[in-house]
Coordinates of C-alpha atoms in Angstrom, one line a residue:
Chain A
X1 CA 117.1 170.9 64.4
X2 CA 119.4 169.4 61.2
X3 CA 117.6 168.2 58.6
X4 CA 119.4 164.9 58.6
X5 CA 117.4 164.4 61.5
X6 CA 115.0 161.1 61.9
X7 CA 112.2 161.2 63.2
X8 CA 112.4 159.1 65.9
X9 CA 116.0 161.8 66.7
X10 CA 113.2 164.7 65.8
X11 CA 111.0 163.2 69.1
X12 CA 113.8 162.7 71.5
X13 CA 115.3 165.8 71.0
X14 CA 111.5 167.8 71.7
X15 CA 110.7 164.9 75.1
X16 CA 114.4 166.7 76.2
X17 CA 113.5 170.0 75.4
X18 CA 110.4 169.9 77.4
X19 CA 111.8 167.5 80.6
X20 CA 114.6 170.5 81.1
X21 CA 112.3 173.3 80.3
X22 CA 109.6 171.9 82.6
X23 CA 112.4 171.7 85.6
X24 CA 113.6 174.6 85.3
X25 CA 110.4 176.6 85.1
X26 CA 108.9 174.1 88.3
X27 CA 112.3 174.9 89.9
X28 CA 111.2 178.9 89.5
X29 CA 107.9 178.6 90.1
X30 CA 106.4 175.9 91.9
X31 CA 105.5 172.3 90.5
X32 CA 101.5 173.5 90.3
X33 CA 101.8 177.1 89.2
X34 CA 103.5 176.1 86.2
X35 CA 100.7 174.8 83.0
X36 CA 101.3 172.6 80.1
X37 CA 100.7 175.0 77.8
X38 CA 103.4 177.6 79.8
X39 CA 106.3 174.6 79.1
X40 CA 105.7 173.7 75.7
X41 CA 105.7 177.8 75.2
X42 CA 109.1 178.1 77.0
X43 CA 110.4 174.6 75.1
X44 CA 109.8 176.4 71.5
X45 CA 106.6 173.8 70.8
X46 CA 104.3 175.5 68.3
X47 CA 101.8 173.0 69.5
X48 CA 99.9 173.9 72.5
X49 CA 99.5 169.7 73.3
X50 CA 103.1 168.7 72.9
X51 CA 103.5 168.5 76.6
X52 CA 100.4 166.4 76.9
X53 CA 101.3 164.2 73.6
X54 CA 104.5 163.1 74.9
X55 CA 104.2 162.9 78.8
X56 CA 100.3 162.2 80.3
X57 CA 99.2 164.3 82.6
X58 CA 101.4 166.5 85.5
X59 CA 102.0 163.5 87.4
X60 CA 103.4 161.4 84.3
X61 CA 106.2 164.2 83.8
X62 CA 107.0 164.5 87.3
X63 CA 107.9 161.6 87.3
X64 CA 109.2 161.4 84.1
X65 CA 111.6 164.1 85.1
X66 CA 112.5 162.6 88.5
X67 CA 113.1 159.0 86.9
X68 CA 115.6 161.2 84.1
X69 CA 118.0 161.7 86.5
X70 CA 117.5 158.0 88.7
X71 CA 120.0 156.7 86.9
X72 CA 122.9 158.8 87.3
X73 CA 122.9 158.7 91.1
X74 CA 122.2 154.7 91.0
X75 CA 125.0 154.0 89.2
X76 CA 127.1 156.6 91.4
X77 CA 126.1 155.6 95.0
X78 CA 126.8 151.2 93.7
X79 CA 130.2 152.4 92.7
X80 CA 130.8 154.4 96.3
X81 CA 129.1 151.1 98.1
X82 CA 131.3 148.9 96.2
X83 CA 134.3 151.4 97.2
X84 CA 133.3 151.0 101.1
X85 CA 132.6 147.2 101.3
X86 CA 132.9 145.4 104.8
X87 CA 133.7 149.1 106.1
X88 CA 133.1 149.8 109.8
X89 CA 133.6 153.5 109.1
X90 CA 130.0 155.0 110.0
X91 CA 131.4 158.8 108.2
X92 CA 131.3 156.4 104.5
X93 CA 128.3 155.3 104.7
X94 CA 126.5 158.1 105.0
X95 CA 129.0 159.8 102.4
X96 CA 127.0 157.4 100.4
X97 CA 124.0 158.8 101.8
X98 CA 125.1 162.1 100.5
X99 CA 127.5 162.3 97.5
X100 CA 125.8 160.4 94.5
X101 CA 122.8 163.4 94.6
X102 CA 125.7 166.0 95.2
X103 CA 128.2 164.5 92.1
X104 CA 125.4 164.8 90.3
X105 CA 124.5 167.7 90.9
X106 CA 127.6 169.2 90.2
X107 CA 128.1 167.0 86.6
X108 CA 125.5 169.1 85.2
X109 CA 127.2 172.3 85.2
X110 CA 125.8 175.8 86.4
X111 CA 123.6 176.7 87.1
X112 CA 121.2 173.6 88.8
X113 CA 117.3 173.5 88.8
X114 CA 117.3 169.8 89.9
X115 CA 118.0 170.1 94.2
X116 CA 114.9 172.5 94.1
X117 CA 112.2 170.7 92.1
X118 CA 112.9 166.9 93.8
X119 CA 112.3 169.2 97.2
X120 CA 109.4 169.8 95.6
X121 CA 108.0 167.6 94.6
X122 CA 109.1 165.7 98.1
X123 CA 107.0 168.2 100.0
X124 CA 103.5 168.1 97.8
X125 CA 101.0 166.2 98.4
X126 CA 100.2 164.9 94.8
X127 CA 103.8 164.2 94.5
X128 CA 106.1 162.7 96.9
X129 CA 104.9 159.2 96.6
X130 CA 106.7 159.5 92.8
X131 CA 110.2 161.0 94.8
X132 CA 109.5 158.1 97.1
X133 CA 109.2 155.3 94.5
X134 CA 111.8 156.5 92.9
X135 CA 114.8 157.9 95.1
X136 CA 114.4 156.0 97.6
X137 CA 112.8 152.6 97.2
X138 CA 116.5 151.8 95.0
X139 CA 118.5 149.0 95.9
X140 CA 121.2 150.7 96.6
X141 CA 119.4 153.1 99.2
X142 CA 118.2 150.0 100.7
X143 CA 122.0 148.1 100.7
X144 CA 123.5 151.8 102.1
X145 CA 120.5 151.8 105.2
X146 CA 121.5 148.6 106.0
X147 CA 125.1 148.4 106.0
X148 CA 124.8 151.9 108.0
X149 CA 122.4 150.3 110.5
X150 CA 124.9 147.8 111.1
X151 CA 126.9 150.2 112.4
X152 CA 124.7 151.4 115.2
X153 CA 123.3 148.4 116.4
X154 CA 122.3 149.3 119.5
X155 CA 119.8 151.7 117.9
X156 CA 116.0 150.8 118.4
X157 CA 114.1 150.1 115.2
X158 CA 111.8 153.2 115.3
X159 CA 115.2 155.9 116.3
X160 CA 117.2 154.2 113.6
X161 CA 113.6 154.6 110.8
X162 CA 113.0 158.3 112.2
X163 CA 116.9 159.0 111.8
X164 CA 116.9 157.4 108.1
X165 CA 113.9 160.1 107.6
X166 CA 116.0 162.5 109.1
X167 CA 118.8 162.6 107.3
X168 CA 116.9 162.3 103.6
X169 CA 114.6 165.3 104.8
X170 CA 118.8 167.1 105.3
X171 CA 119.9 166.1 102.3
X172 CA 116.7 166.7 100.5
X173 CA 116.0 170.9 101.3
X174 CA 119.4 171.6 102.2
X175 CA 120.5 171.4 98.6
X176 CA 117.5 173.4 97.8
X177 CA 118.6 175.9 99.8
X178 CA 122.2 175.5 98.5
X179 CA 120.6 175.5 94.8
X180 CA 118.8 178.2 95.5
X181 CA 121.3 180.9 97.2
X182 CA 124.4 179.3 94.4
X183 CA 121.7 180.8 91.8
X184 CA 120.7 184.1 93.7
X185 CA 124.7 185.0 94.3
X186 CA 123.7 184.8 97.8
X187 CA 125.1 181.5 99.0
X188 CA 127.9 182.1 102.5
X189 CA 131.5 180.7 102.6
X190 CA 131.4 176.8 101.7
X191 CA 128.9 177.9 98.4
X192 CA 131.1 174.6 96.5
X193 CA 128.9 171.5 96.1
X194 CA 131.8 169.6 97.6
X195 CA 131.9 171.8 100.8
X196 CA 128.2 171.6 101.1
X197 CA 128.9 167.3 101.1
X198 CA 131.4 167.6 103.3
X199 CA 128.9 170.1 106.2
X200 CA 126.1 167.1 105.3
X201 CA 128.3 164.5 106.0
X202 CA 129.4 165.9 109.5
X203 CA 126.2 166.9 110.9
X204 CA 124.3 163.5 110.1
X205 CA 127.3 161.5 111.2
X206 CA 127.0 163.4 114.7
X207 CA 122.7 162.9 114.3
X208 CA 123.6 159.5 113.9
X209 CA 125.8 159.1 116.7
X210 CA 123.2 161.1 118.7
X211 CA 122.5 158.9 122.2
X212 CA 119.2 158.5 122.7
X213 CA 116.5 160.1 125.6
X214 CA 113.6 157.8 126.4
X215 CA 110.5 158.8 126.2
X216 CA 107.8 157.1 128.5
Chain B
X1 CA 75.4 182.2 113.5
X2 CA 73.1 183.9 116.7
X3 CA 70.8 185.7 115.6
X4 CA 72.2 188.4 118.0
X5 CA 75.6 188.9 116.3
X6 CA 76.6 192.4 115.6
X7 CA 78.2 192.2 112.5
X8 CA 81.9 192.4 113.6
X9 CA 81.7 188.8 115.2
X10 CA 79.9 187.6 112.2
X11 CA 82.6 189.2 110.2
X12 CA 85.4 187.7 112.5
X13 CA 83.6 184.7 112.2
X14 CA 83.9 184.5 108.5
X15 CA 87.5 184.8 108.7
X16 CA 88.3 182.0 111.3
X17 CA 86.2 179.8 109.3
X18 CA 88.2 180.8 106.4
X19 CA 90.9 180.4 107.6
X20 CA 91.0 177.2 108.9
X21 CA 89.0 176.0 105.9
X22 CA 92.2 177.5 103.6
X23 CA 94.9 176.1 106.0
X24 CA 93.4 172.1 106.2
X25 CA 93.2 172.2 101.7
X26 CA 96.3 173.5 101.3
X27 CA 98.2 170.9 103.4
X28 CA 95.7 168.0 101.8
X29 CA 96.1 168.9 98.0
X30 CA 99.0 171.8 98.1
X31 CA 99.0 175.4 98.5
X32 CA 99.1 176.3 94.4
X33 CA 96.2 173.2 93.7
X34 CA 93.4 175.3 96.0
X35 CA 91.5 177.3 94.2
X36 CA 89.7 180.6 96.0
X37 CA 86.2 179.6 95.2
X38 CA 87.4 176.0 96.4
X39 CA 88.4 177.5 100.2
X40 CA 84.7 179.6 99.7
X41 CA 82.7 177.0 99.3
X42 CA 84.4 174.7 101.7
X43 CA 84.0 177.5 103.9
X44 CA 80.2 177.5 103.9
X45 CA 80.5 180.7 101.8
X46 CA 77.9 181.1 99.6
X47 CA 79.6 184.7 97.7
X48 CA 82.6 183.2 95.5
X49 CA 84.4 185.9 95.8
X50 CA 84.4 186.1 99.8
X51 CA 88.0 184.3 100.1
X52 CA 89.6 187.5 97.6
X53 CA 87.0 190.0 99.6
X54 CA 88.6 189.2 103.3
X55 CA 91.8 188.3 102.5
X56 CA 93.3 189.4 98.6
X57 CA 95.5 187.6 97.2
X58 CA 96.7 184.4 97.5
X59 CA 100.0 185.7 99.4
X60 CA 98.0 187.4 101.8
X61 CA 96.1 184.5 102.7
X62 CA 99.1 182.6 103.4
X63 CA 100.1 185.4 105.4
X64 CA 97.3 185.4 107.6
X65 CA 97.4 182.0 107.9
X66 CA 100.9 181.7 109.3
X67 CA 100.4 184.6 111.5
X68 CA 97.6 183.5 112.9
X69 CA 100.1 180.9 115.0
X70 CA 103.2 183.1 115.5
X71 CA 102.1 185.1 118.5
X72 CA 101.6 181.3 119.7
X73 CA 104.9 179.8 119.3
X74 CA 106.4 183.4 119.9
X75 CA 105.1 184.1 123.5
X76 CA 105.8 180.1 124.3
X77 CA 110.1 180.7 122.8
X78 CA 109.8 183.4 125.5
X79 CA 108.9 181.8 128.6
X80 CA 111.1 179.1 127.6
X81 CA 113.7 181.0 127.0
X82 CA 113.3 183.5 130.1
X83 CA 113.0 179.4 132.4
X84 CA 116.9 179.0 130.8
X85 CA 118.3 182.7 130.8
X86 CA 122.2 181.5 131.4
X87 CA 122.0 177.5 131.1
X88 CA 125.1 176.0 129.8
X89 CA 123.2 173.6 128.5
X90 CA 123.1 172.9 124.5
X91 CA 120.3 170.2 125.1
X92 CA 118.3 173.3 126.6
X93 CA 118.5 176.0 123.8
X94 CA 117.9 173.3 121.1
X95 CA 115.1 172.7 122.8
X96 CA 113.9 175.8 122.6
X97 CA 114.0 175.8 119.1
X98 CA 112.2 172.7 119.0
X99 CA 109.2 172.9 121.6
X100 CA 107.8 176.1 120.6
X101 CA 105.9 174.5 117.1
X102 CA 105.3 171.0 118.9
X103 CA 103.9 172.8 121.7
X104 CA 101.4 174.9 119.9
X105 CA 100.5 171.8 117.4
X106 CA 99.5 169.2 120.3
X107 CA 97.4 172.3 121.9
X108 CA 95.5 172.2 118.8
X109 CA 94.2 168.9 118.9
X110 CA 93.7 166.2 116.4
X111 CA 94.2 166.0 113.7
X112 CA 96.2 169.5 112.7
X113 CA 97.7 170.4 108.8
X114 CA 99.4 173.0 110.7
X115 CA 102.9 171.6 110.2
X116 CA 102.1 170.2 106.3
X117 CA 100.8 173.8 105.0
X118 CA 104.2 175.3 106.1
X119 CA 106.6 172.6 105.1
X120 CA 104.4 173.5 101.8
X121 CA 105.0 177.6 102.6
X122 CA 108.5 177.0 103.1
X123 CA 109.7 175.1 99.7
X124 CA 107.0 177.1 97.0
X125 CA 109.2 179.9 95.9
X126 CA 106.0 182.0 96.2
X127 CA 105.7 182.2 99.8
X128 CA 108.9 180.9 101.5
X129 CA 110.0 184.7 102.1
X130 CA 106.6 185.0 103.6
X131 CA 107.2 181.9 106.3
X132 CA 111.1 183.5 106.7
X133 CA 110.1 186.4 107.9
X134 CA 107.0 185.5 110.4
X135 CA 108.5 182.4 112.2
X136 CA 112.2 182.9 111.8
X137 CA 113.5 186.3 111.9
X138 CA 111.5 186.7 114.8
X139 CA 113.2 188.4 118.4
X140 CA 112.8 185.2 120.2
X141 CA 114.2 182.9 117.8
X142 CA 117.3 185.7 117.5
X143 CA 117.7 185.0 121.1
X144 CA 117.5 181.4 121.3
X145 CA 120.3 181.5 118.0
X146 CA 122.4 183.7 120.2
X147 CA 122.4 181.4 123.3
X148 CA 123.1 178.1 121.5
X149 CA 126.1 180.1 119.1
X150 CA 127.8 181.4 122.4
X151 CA 128.1 177.2 123.8
X152 CA 129.6 176.7 120.6
X153 CA 132.3 179.2 120.6
X154 CA 134.8 177.0 118.1
X155 CA 132.1 176.8 115.1
X156 CA 133.2 179.3 111.9
X157 CA 130.3 181.8 111.2
X158 CA 129.5 179.8 108.1
X159 CA 128.8 176.6 109.7
X160 CA 127.1 178.1 111.7
X161 CA 124.5 179.5 110.1
X162 CA 124.4 176.4 107.6
X163 CA 123.9 174.2 111.1
X164 CA 121.2 176.9 112.1
X165 CA 119.6 176.1 108.4
X166 CA 119.9 172.4 109.3
X167 CA 117.9 172.4 112.0
X168 CA 115.4 174.4 110.9
X169 CA 114.6 172.7 108.3
X170 CA 114.8 169.3 109.9
X171 CA 112.2 170.7 112.3
X172 CA 109.8 171.6 109.8
X173 CA 110.4 168.9 107.7
X174 CA 110.0 166.0 110.2
X175 CA 106.9 167.4 112.0
X176 CA 105.3 167.6 108.6
X177 CA 106.3 164.4 108.0
X178 CA 104.8 163.4 111.3
X179 CA 101.6 165.0 111.7
X180 CA 101.0 162.8 108.1
X181 CA 101.5 159.5 109.7
X182 CA 99.5 160.5 112.6
X183 CA 96.7 161.8 110.6
X184 CA 97.1 158.8 107.7
X185 CA 97.6 155.9 110.8
X186 CA 101.1 155.0 109.7
X187 CA 102.6 157.0 112.1
X188 CA 105.1 154.2 113.8
X189 CA 106.0 154.0 117.5
X190 CA 107.2 157.5 118.7
X191 CA 104.1 158.7 117.5
X192 CA 103.2 161.5 120.3
X193 CA 104.1 165.1 119.5
X194 CA 106.6 164.4 123.0
X195 CA 108.8 161.5 121.7
X196 CA 108.2 163.9 118.5
X197 CA 110.4 166.5 120.1
X198 CA 112.5 164.0 122.0
X199 CA 113.7 162.4 118.9
X200 CA 114.0 165.8 117.4
X201 CA 116.4 167.4 120.4
X202 CA 118.4 164.3 120.8
X203 CA 119.5 164.6 116.4
X204 CA 119.9 168.5 116.5
X205 CA 122.1 168.3 119.4
X206 CA 124.5 165.7 118.1
X207 CA 124.4 168.0 114.8
X208 CA 125.4 170.6 117.0
X209 CA 128.6 168.8 118.3
X210 CA 129.5 167.5 115.1
X211 CA 134.2 167.4 115.0
X212 CA 134.1 170.2 111.7
X213 CA 135.7 168.7 108.6
X214 CA 138.0 171.2 107.0
X215 CA 137.7 171.8 103.3
X216 CA 139.9 173.3 100.6

């Protein structure tokens, strides 16, 4: 820490260090398994209460980590949507669902922890509403889904919602699996983020085009 | 507790009560958020150490809960596989992937907690190997996947593995979402397990039949 730094700069640096460390520890050990104290120690804070002081409760900290990545993904999706405006190619709309998170992960360098962190937060009862509010209920996501729905006009509303949920779950959990495999060195052939994107887009297009079997 | 019960009967009843209670509390609050002591109290055990005494560590307890449901699902899949032996209809093989867990959930009555418990255990770093060993690396699952692979002979090995992972993640996490929605009264139209099965089978067939885009 340079002596010339101002107090707000130091505060910002401390907050960044805590967020980065917390995301890594949550991804490695599970969100509920890691204490504020462990995060503070691993982030080089001598004060036991640094995490609580800067971020409040664990839910607040989780929200802040999710939020930290939201702007980049949101900006990227809006860019991609602008490029395909009015497109009648389903694959392009599915690509806009998949690419922003993958492009963001690719931009973070190696290793990343974000995909595993999001998969856990999305599955834990205490945190899933935070992920839904920050990641799914965004303007770009609504625009993306509306564009996609226009290309499958025959699908009943409830099937659209069901396949929307399936698309989200596939993206969240496949990215977490791929990130883990990359990290543990057990990744199969498709070991790049680009190949992961293509595999997901192929599968999700297939899912949206699948005929609907009626049920009683 | 009837006075005529033998000691082994009482022991078995206590273990069953602990397993049922633990699964419910894990599903509601997250596996890592619930202590052995809370489980013991909710299961009516006056001894603070009852859970540890009967099941050892939390990982042992998680394994025992997973294992408790394995036999029924495994038996059901082997039955279904026997019925479609030699079939060249991809839908039937996908149905064998999806149905055993759904039939099991339907047989448990309402509400169930098992789907949410499994989704969490599958996502938590500390427990996912337990789920993989108990649920995925079973004889019926290998037989099921081999039968399915025979019907998509053009798919490269790594794409088969990728789509196998996608199928598993869709089943695990969609069942957890549907179970939660049923429980919270927010389930959409497709609110039966039967309709859930059909929706998953449609989508997973679409996913397996999707053309593969080659990547550099």
